[in-house]
PDB file of C-alpha atoms and ligand atoms in Angstrom:
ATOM      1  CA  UNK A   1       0.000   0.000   0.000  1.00  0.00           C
ATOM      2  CA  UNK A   2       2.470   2.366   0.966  1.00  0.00           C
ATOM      3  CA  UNK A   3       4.791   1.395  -2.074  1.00  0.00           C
ATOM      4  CA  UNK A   4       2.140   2.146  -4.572  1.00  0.00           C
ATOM      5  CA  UNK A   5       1.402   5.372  -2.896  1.00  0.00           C
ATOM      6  CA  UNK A   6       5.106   6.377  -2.992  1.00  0.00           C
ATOM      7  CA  UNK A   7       4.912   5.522  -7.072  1.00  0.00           C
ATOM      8  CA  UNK A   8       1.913   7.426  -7.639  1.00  0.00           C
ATOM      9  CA  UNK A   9       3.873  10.754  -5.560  1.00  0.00           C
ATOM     10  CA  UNK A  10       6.932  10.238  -7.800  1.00  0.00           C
ATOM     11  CA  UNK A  11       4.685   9.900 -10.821  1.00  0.00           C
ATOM     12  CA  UNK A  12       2.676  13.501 -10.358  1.00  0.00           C
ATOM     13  CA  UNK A  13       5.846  14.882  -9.280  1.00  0.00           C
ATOM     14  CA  UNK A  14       7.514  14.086 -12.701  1.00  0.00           C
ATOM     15  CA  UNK A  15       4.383  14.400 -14.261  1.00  0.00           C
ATOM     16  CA  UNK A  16       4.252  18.208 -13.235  1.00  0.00           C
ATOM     17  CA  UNK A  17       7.640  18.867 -13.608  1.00  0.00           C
ATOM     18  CA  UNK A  18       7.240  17.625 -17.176  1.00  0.00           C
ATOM     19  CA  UNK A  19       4.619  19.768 -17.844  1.00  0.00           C
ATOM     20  CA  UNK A  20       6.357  22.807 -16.270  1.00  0.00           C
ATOM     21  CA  UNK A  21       9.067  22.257 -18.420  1.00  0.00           C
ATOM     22  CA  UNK A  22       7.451  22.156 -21.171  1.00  0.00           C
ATOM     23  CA  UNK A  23       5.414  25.300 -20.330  1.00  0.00           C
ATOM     24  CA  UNK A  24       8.401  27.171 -20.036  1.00  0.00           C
ATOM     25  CA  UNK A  25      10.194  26.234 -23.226  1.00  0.00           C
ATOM     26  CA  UNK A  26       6.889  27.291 -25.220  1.00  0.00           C
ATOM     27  CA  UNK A  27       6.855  30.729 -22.787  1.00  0.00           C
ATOM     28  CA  UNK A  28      10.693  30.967 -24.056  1.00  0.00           C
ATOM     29  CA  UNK A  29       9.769  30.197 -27.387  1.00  0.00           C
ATOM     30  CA  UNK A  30       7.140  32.302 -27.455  1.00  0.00           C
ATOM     31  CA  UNK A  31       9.208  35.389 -25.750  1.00  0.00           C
ATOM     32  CA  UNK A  32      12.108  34.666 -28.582  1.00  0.00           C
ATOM     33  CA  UNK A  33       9.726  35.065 -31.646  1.00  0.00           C
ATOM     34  CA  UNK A  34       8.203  38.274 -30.150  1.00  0.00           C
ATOM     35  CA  UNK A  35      11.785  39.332 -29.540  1.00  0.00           C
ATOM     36  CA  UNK A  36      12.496  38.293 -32.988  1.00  0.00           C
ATOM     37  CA  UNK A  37       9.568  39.907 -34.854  1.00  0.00           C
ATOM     38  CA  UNK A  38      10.321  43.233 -32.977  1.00  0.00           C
ATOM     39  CA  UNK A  39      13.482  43.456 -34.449  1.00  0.00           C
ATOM     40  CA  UNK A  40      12.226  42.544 -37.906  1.00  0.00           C
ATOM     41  CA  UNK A  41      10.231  45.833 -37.391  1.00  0.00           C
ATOM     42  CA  UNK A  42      13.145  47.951 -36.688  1.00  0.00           C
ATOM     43  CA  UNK A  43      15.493  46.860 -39.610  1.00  0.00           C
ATOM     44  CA  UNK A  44      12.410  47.665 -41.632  1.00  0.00           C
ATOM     45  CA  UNK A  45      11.345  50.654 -40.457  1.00  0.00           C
ATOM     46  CA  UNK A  46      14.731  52.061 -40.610  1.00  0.00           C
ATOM     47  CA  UNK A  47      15.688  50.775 -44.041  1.00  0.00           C
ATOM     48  CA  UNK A  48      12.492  51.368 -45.957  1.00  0.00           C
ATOM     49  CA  UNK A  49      11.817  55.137 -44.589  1.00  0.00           C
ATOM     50  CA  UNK A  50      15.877  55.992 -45.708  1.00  0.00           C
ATOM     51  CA  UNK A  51      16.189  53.995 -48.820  1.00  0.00           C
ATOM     52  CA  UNK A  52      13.145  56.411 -50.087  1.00  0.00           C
ATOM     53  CA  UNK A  53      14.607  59.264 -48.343  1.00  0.00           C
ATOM     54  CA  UNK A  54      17.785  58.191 -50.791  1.00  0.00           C
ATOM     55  CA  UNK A  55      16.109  57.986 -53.635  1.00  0.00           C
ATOM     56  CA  UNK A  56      14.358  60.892 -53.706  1.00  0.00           C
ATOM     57  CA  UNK A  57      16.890  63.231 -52.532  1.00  0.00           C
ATOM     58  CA  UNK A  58      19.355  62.010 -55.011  1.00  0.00           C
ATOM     59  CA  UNK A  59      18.060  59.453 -57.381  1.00  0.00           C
ATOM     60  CA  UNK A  60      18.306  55.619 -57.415  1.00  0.00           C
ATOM     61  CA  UNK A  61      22.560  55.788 -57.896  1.00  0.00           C
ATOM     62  CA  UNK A  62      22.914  57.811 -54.934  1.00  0.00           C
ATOM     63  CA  UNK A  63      20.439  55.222 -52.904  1.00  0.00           C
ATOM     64  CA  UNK A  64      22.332  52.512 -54.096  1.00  0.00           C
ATOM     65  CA  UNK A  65      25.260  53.957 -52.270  1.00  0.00           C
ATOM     66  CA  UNK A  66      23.181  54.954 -49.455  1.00  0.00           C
ATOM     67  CA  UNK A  67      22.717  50.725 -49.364  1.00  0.00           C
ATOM     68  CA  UNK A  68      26.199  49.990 -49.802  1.00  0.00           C
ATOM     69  CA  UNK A  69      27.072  52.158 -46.496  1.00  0.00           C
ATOM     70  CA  UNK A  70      24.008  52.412 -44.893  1.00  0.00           C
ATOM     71  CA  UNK A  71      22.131  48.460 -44.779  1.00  0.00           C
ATOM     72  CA  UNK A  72      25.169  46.795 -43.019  1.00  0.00           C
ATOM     73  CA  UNK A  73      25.695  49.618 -40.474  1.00  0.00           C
ATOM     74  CA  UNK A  74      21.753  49.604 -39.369  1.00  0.00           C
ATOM     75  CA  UNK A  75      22.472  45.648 -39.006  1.00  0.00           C
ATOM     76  CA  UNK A  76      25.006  45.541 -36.764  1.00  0.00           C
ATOM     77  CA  UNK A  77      23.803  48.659 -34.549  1.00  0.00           C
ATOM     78  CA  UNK A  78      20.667  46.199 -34.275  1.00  0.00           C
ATOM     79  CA  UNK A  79      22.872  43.368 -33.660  1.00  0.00           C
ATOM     80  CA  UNK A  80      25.493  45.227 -30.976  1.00  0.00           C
ATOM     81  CA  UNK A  81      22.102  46.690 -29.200  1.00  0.00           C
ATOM     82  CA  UNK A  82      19.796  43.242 -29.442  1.00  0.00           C
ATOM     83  CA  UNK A  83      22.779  40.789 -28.527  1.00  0.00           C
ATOM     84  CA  UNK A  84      20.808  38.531 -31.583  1.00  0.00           C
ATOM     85  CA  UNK A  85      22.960  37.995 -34.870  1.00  0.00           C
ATOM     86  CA  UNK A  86      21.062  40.023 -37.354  1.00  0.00           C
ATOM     87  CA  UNK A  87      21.162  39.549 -41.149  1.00  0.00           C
ATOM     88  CA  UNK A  88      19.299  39.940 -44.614  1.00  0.00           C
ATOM     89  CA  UNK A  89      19.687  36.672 -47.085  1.00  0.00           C
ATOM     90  CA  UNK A  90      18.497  35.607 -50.342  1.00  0.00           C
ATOM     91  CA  UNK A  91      18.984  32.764 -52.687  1.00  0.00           C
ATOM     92  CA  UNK A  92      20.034  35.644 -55.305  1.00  0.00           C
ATOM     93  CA  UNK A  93      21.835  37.748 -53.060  1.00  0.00           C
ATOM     94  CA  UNK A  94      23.970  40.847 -53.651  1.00  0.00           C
ATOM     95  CA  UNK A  95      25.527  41.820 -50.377  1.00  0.00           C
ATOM     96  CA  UNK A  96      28.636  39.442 -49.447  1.00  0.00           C
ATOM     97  CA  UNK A  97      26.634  38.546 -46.221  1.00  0.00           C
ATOM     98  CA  UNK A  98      23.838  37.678 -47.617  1.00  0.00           C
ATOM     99  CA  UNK A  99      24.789  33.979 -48.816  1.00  0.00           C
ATOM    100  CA  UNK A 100      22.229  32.017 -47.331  1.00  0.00           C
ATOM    101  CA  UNK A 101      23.762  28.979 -44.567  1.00  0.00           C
ATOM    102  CA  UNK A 102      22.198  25.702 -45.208  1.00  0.00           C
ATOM    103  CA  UNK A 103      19.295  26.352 -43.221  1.00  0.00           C
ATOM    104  CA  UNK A 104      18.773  29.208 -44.454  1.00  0.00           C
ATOM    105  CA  UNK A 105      18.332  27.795 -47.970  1.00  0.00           C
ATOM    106  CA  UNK A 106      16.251  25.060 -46.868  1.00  0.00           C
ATOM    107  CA  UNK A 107      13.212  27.937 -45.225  1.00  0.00           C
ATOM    108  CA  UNK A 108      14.135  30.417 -48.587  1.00  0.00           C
ATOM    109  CA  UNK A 109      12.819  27.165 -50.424  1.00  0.00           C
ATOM    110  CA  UNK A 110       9.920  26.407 -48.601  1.00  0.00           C
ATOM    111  CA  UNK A 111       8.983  29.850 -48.586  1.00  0.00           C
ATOM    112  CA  UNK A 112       9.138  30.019 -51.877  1.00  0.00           C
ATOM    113  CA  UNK A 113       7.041  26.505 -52.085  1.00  0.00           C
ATOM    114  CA  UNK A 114       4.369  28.418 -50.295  1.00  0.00           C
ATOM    115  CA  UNK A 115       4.203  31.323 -52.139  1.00  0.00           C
ATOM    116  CA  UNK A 116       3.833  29.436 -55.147  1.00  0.00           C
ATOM    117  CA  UNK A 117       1.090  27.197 -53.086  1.00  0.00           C
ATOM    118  CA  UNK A 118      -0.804  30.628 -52.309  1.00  0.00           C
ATOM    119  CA  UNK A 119       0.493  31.523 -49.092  1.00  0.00           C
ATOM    120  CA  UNK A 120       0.959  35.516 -48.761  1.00  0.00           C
ATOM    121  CA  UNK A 121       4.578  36.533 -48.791  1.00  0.00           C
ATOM    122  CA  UNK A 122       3.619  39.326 -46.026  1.00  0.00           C
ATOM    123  CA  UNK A 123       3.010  37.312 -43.180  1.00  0.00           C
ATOM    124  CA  UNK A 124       5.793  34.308 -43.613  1.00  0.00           C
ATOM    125  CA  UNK A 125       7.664  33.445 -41.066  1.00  0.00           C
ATOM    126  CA  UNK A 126       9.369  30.367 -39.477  1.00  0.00           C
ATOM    127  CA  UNK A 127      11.020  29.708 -36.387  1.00  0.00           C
ATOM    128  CA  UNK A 128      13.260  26.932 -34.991  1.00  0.00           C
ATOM    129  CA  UNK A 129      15.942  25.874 -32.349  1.00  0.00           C
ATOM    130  CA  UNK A 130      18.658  24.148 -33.808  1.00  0.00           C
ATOM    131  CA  UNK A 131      22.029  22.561 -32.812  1.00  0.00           C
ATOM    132  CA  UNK A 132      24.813  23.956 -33.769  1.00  0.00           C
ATOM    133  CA  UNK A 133      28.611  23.663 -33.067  1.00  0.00           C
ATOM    134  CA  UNK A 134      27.402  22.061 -29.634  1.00  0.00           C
ATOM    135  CA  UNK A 135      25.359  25.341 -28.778  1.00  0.00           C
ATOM    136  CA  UNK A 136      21.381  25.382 -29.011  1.00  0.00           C
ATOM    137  CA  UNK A 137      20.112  28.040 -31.161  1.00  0.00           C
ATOM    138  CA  UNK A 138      17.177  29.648 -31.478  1.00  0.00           C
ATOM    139  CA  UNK A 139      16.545  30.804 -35.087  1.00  0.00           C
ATOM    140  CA  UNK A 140      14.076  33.237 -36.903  1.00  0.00           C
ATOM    141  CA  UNK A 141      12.922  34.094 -40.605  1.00  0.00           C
ATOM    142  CA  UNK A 142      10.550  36.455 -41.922  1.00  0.00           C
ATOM    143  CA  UNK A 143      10.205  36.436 -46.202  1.00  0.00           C
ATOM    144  CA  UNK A 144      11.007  40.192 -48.057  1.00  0.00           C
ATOM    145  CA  UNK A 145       8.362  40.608 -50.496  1.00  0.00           C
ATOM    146  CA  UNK A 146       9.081  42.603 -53.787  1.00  0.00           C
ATOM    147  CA  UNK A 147       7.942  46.096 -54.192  1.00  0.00           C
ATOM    148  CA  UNK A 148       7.393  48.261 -56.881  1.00  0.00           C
ATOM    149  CA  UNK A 149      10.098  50.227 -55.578  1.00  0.00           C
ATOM    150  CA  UNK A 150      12.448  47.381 -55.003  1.00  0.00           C
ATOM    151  CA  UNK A 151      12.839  47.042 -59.053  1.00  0.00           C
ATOM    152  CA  UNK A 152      14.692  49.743 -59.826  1.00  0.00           C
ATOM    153  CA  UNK A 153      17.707  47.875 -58.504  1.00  0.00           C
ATOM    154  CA  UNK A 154      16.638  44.574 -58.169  1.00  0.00           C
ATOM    155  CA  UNK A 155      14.053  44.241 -61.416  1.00  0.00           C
ATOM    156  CA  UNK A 156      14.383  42.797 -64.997  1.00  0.00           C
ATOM    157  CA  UNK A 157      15.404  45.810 -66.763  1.00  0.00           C
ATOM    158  CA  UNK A 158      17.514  47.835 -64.042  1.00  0.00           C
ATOM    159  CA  UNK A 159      18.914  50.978 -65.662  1.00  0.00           C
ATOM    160  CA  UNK A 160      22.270  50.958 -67.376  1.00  0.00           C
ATOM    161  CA  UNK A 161      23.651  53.806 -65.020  1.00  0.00           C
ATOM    162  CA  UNK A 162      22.081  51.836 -61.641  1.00  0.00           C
ATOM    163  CA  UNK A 163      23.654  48.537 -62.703  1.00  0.00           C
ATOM    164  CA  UNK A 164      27.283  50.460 -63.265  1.00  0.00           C
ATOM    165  CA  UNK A 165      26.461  51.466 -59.610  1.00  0.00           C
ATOM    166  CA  UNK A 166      25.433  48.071 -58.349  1.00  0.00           C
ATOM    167  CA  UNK A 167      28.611  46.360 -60.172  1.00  0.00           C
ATOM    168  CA  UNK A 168      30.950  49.015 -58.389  1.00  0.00           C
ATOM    169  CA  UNK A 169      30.373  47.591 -54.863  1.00  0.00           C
ATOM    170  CA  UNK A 170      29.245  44.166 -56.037  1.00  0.00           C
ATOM    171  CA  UNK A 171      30.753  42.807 -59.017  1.00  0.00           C
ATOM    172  CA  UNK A 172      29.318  39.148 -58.005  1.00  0.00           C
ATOM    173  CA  UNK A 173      25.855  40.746 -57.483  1.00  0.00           C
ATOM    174  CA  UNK A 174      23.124  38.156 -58.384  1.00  0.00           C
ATOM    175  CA  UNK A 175      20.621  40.654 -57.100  1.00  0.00           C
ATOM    176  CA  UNK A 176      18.422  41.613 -60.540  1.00  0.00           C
ATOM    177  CA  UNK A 177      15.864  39.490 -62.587  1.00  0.00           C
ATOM    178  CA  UNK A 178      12.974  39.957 -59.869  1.00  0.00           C
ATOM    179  CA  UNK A 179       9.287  40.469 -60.191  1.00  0.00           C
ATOM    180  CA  UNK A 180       6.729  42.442 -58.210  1.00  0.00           C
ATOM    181  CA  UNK A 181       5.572  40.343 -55.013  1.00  0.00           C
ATOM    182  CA  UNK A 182       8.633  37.578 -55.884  1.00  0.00           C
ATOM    183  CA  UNK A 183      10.445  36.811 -52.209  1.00  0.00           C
ATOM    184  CA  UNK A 184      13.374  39.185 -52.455  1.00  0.00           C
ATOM    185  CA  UNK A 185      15.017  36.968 -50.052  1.00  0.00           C
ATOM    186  CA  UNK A 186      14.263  36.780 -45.502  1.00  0.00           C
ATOM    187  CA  UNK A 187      16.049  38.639 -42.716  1.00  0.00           C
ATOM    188  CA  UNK A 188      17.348  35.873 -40.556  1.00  0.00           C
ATOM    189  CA  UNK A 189      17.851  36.293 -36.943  1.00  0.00           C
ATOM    190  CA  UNK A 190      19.478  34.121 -34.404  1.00  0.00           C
ATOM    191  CA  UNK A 191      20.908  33.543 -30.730  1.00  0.00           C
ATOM    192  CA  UNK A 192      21.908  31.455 -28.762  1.00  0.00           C
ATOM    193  CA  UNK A 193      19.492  29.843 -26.164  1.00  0.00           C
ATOM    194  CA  UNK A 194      20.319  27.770 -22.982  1.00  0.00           C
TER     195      UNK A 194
HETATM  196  C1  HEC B   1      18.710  52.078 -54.902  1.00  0.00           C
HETATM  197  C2  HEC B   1      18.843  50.687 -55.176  1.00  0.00           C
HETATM  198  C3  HEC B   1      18.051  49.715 -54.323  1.00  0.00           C
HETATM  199  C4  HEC B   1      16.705  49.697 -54.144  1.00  0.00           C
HETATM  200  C5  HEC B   1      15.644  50.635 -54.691  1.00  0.00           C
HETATM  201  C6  HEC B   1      16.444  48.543 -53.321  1.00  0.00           C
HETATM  202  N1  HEC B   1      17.597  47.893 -53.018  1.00  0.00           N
HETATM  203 FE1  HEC B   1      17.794  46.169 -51.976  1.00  0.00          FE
HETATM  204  N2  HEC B   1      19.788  46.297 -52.087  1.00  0.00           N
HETATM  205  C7  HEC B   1      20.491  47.294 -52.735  1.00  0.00           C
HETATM  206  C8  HEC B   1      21.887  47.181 -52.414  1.00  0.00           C
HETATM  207  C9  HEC B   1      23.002  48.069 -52.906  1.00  0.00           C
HETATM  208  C10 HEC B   1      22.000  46.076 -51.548  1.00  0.00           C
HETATM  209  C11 HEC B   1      23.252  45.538 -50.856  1.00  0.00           C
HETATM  210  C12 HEC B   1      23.329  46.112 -49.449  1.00  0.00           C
HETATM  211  C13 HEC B   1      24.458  45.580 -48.618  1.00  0.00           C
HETATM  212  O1  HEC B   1      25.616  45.695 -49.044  1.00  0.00           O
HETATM  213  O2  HEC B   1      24.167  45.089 -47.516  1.00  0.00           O
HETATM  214  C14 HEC B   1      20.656  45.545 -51.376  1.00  0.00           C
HETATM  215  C15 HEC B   1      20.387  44.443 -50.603  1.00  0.00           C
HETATM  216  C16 HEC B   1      19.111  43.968 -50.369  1.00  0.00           C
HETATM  217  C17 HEC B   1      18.802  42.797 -49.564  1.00  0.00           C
HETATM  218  C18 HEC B   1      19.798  41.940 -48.808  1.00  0.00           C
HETATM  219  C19 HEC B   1      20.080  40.657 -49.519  1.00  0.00           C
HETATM  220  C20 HEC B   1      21.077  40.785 -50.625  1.00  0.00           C
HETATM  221  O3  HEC B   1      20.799  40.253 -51.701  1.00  0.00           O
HETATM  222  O4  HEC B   1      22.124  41.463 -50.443  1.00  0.00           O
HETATM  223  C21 HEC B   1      17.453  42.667 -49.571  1.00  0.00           C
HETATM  224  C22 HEC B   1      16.655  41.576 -48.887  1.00  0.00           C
HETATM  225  C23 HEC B   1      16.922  43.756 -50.355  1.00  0.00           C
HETATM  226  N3  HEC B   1      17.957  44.523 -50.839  1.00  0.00           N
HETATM  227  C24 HEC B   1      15.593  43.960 -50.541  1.00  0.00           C
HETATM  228  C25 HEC B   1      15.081  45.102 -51.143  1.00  0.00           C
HETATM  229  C26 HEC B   1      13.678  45.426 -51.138  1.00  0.00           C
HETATM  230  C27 HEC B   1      12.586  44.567 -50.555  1.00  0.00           C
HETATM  231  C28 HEC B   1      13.563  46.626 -51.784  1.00  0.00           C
HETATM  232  C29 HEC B   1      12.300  47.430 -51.994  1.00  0.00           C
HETATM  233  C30 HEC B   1      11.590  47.826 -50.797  1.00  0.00           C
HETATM  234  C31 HEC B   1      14.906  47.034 -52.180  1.00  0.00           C
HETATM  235  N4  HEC B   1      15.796  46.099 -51.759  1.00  0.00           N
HETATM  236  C32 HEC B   1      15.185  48.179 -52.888  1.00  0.00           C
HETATM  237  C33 HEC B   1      19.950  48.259 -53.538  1.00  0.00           C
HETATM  238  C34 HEC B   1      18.614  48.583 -53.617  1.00  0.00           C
END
């Protein structure tokens, strides 16, 4: 009698615990991808408001120099002030940092299996915790639509003057060739979790 008490005490107990434990990581998770999609809404809204600033003050050549100095130095002050690793990617990309890791490719792809199944670019996102070099990770990507206003450097037809620009800073660039609403590529967050 006692015994079988005892096993039912040590069963809720780990029962509970379980549960707790489980409650937390989905309270963590939770916290991270609120965390994550705040940031998304700072790189934006500091990119998109300038970049048009850029353009209209001195025309798409001058913006694409306002990228060049301007897109890496808003991601690290994000970075240095969030403690999160903080980066743009795309399968096509035109920045040197914005090679896409193997995971990285692997969401790009299914984003772009989504779109083509329907989904709406705007609200994509996917979140995971992964393993890497012995440290768990928790990682975050939200899809960049196209705009209208994205074309004029990343279009079909991007002016000859623009792409002179463009090959100045990025003679690799693999950045053109896109349509309105095509996934321009994700930013893609990460840090490590305990
Ligand atoms: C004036 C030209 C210009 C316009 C307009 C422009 N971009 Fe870019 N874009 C660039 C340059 C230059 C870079 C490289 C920046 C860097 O070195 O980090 C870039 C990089 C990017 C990247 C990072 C990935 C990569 O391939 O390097 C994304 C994503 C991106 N642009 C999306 C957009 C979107 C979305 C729009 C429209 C809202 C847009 N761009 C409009 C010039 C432009």
């Amino acid at each position: 009698m006692k015994i079988k008490i005892m096993t039912r005490v040590i069963l809720t107990a780990s029962l509970s615990s379980f549960f707790t434990s489980n409650a937390i990581a989905a309270d963590t998770a939770t916290a991270n991808m609120e965390e994550a999609r705040g940031l998304v809404k700072q790189f934006a809204g500091q990119l998109k408001p300038e970049l048009k600033k850029a353009m209209k003050a001195g025309g798409p050549v001058a913006a694409v120099e306002f990228c060049h100095a301007k897109a890496p130095v808003i991601a690290k002050n994000l970075a240095d002030k969030s403690g999160w690793n903080v980066s743009r990617v795309s399968l096509k990309a035109r920045g040197a940092m914005a090679t896409p890791d193997v995971w990285e490719t692997a969401v790009l792809n299914k984003f772009n299996e989504k779109k083509a199944a329907g989904e709406p670019v705007k609200t994509m996102e996917f979140s995971e915790v992964t393993h890497e070099a012995g440290q768990k990770t928790f990682r975050y990507m939200k899809a960049i639509g196209t705009a209208e206003v994205c074309l004029t450097c990343h279009g079909t037809n991007v002016a000859e003057p623009i792409k002179q620009a463009i090959a100045k800073y990025y003679p690799q660039d693999n950045a053109m060739g896109f349509k309105k609403g095509d996934i321009r590529g994700a930013f893609s967050f990460s840090k490590v979790v305990k």
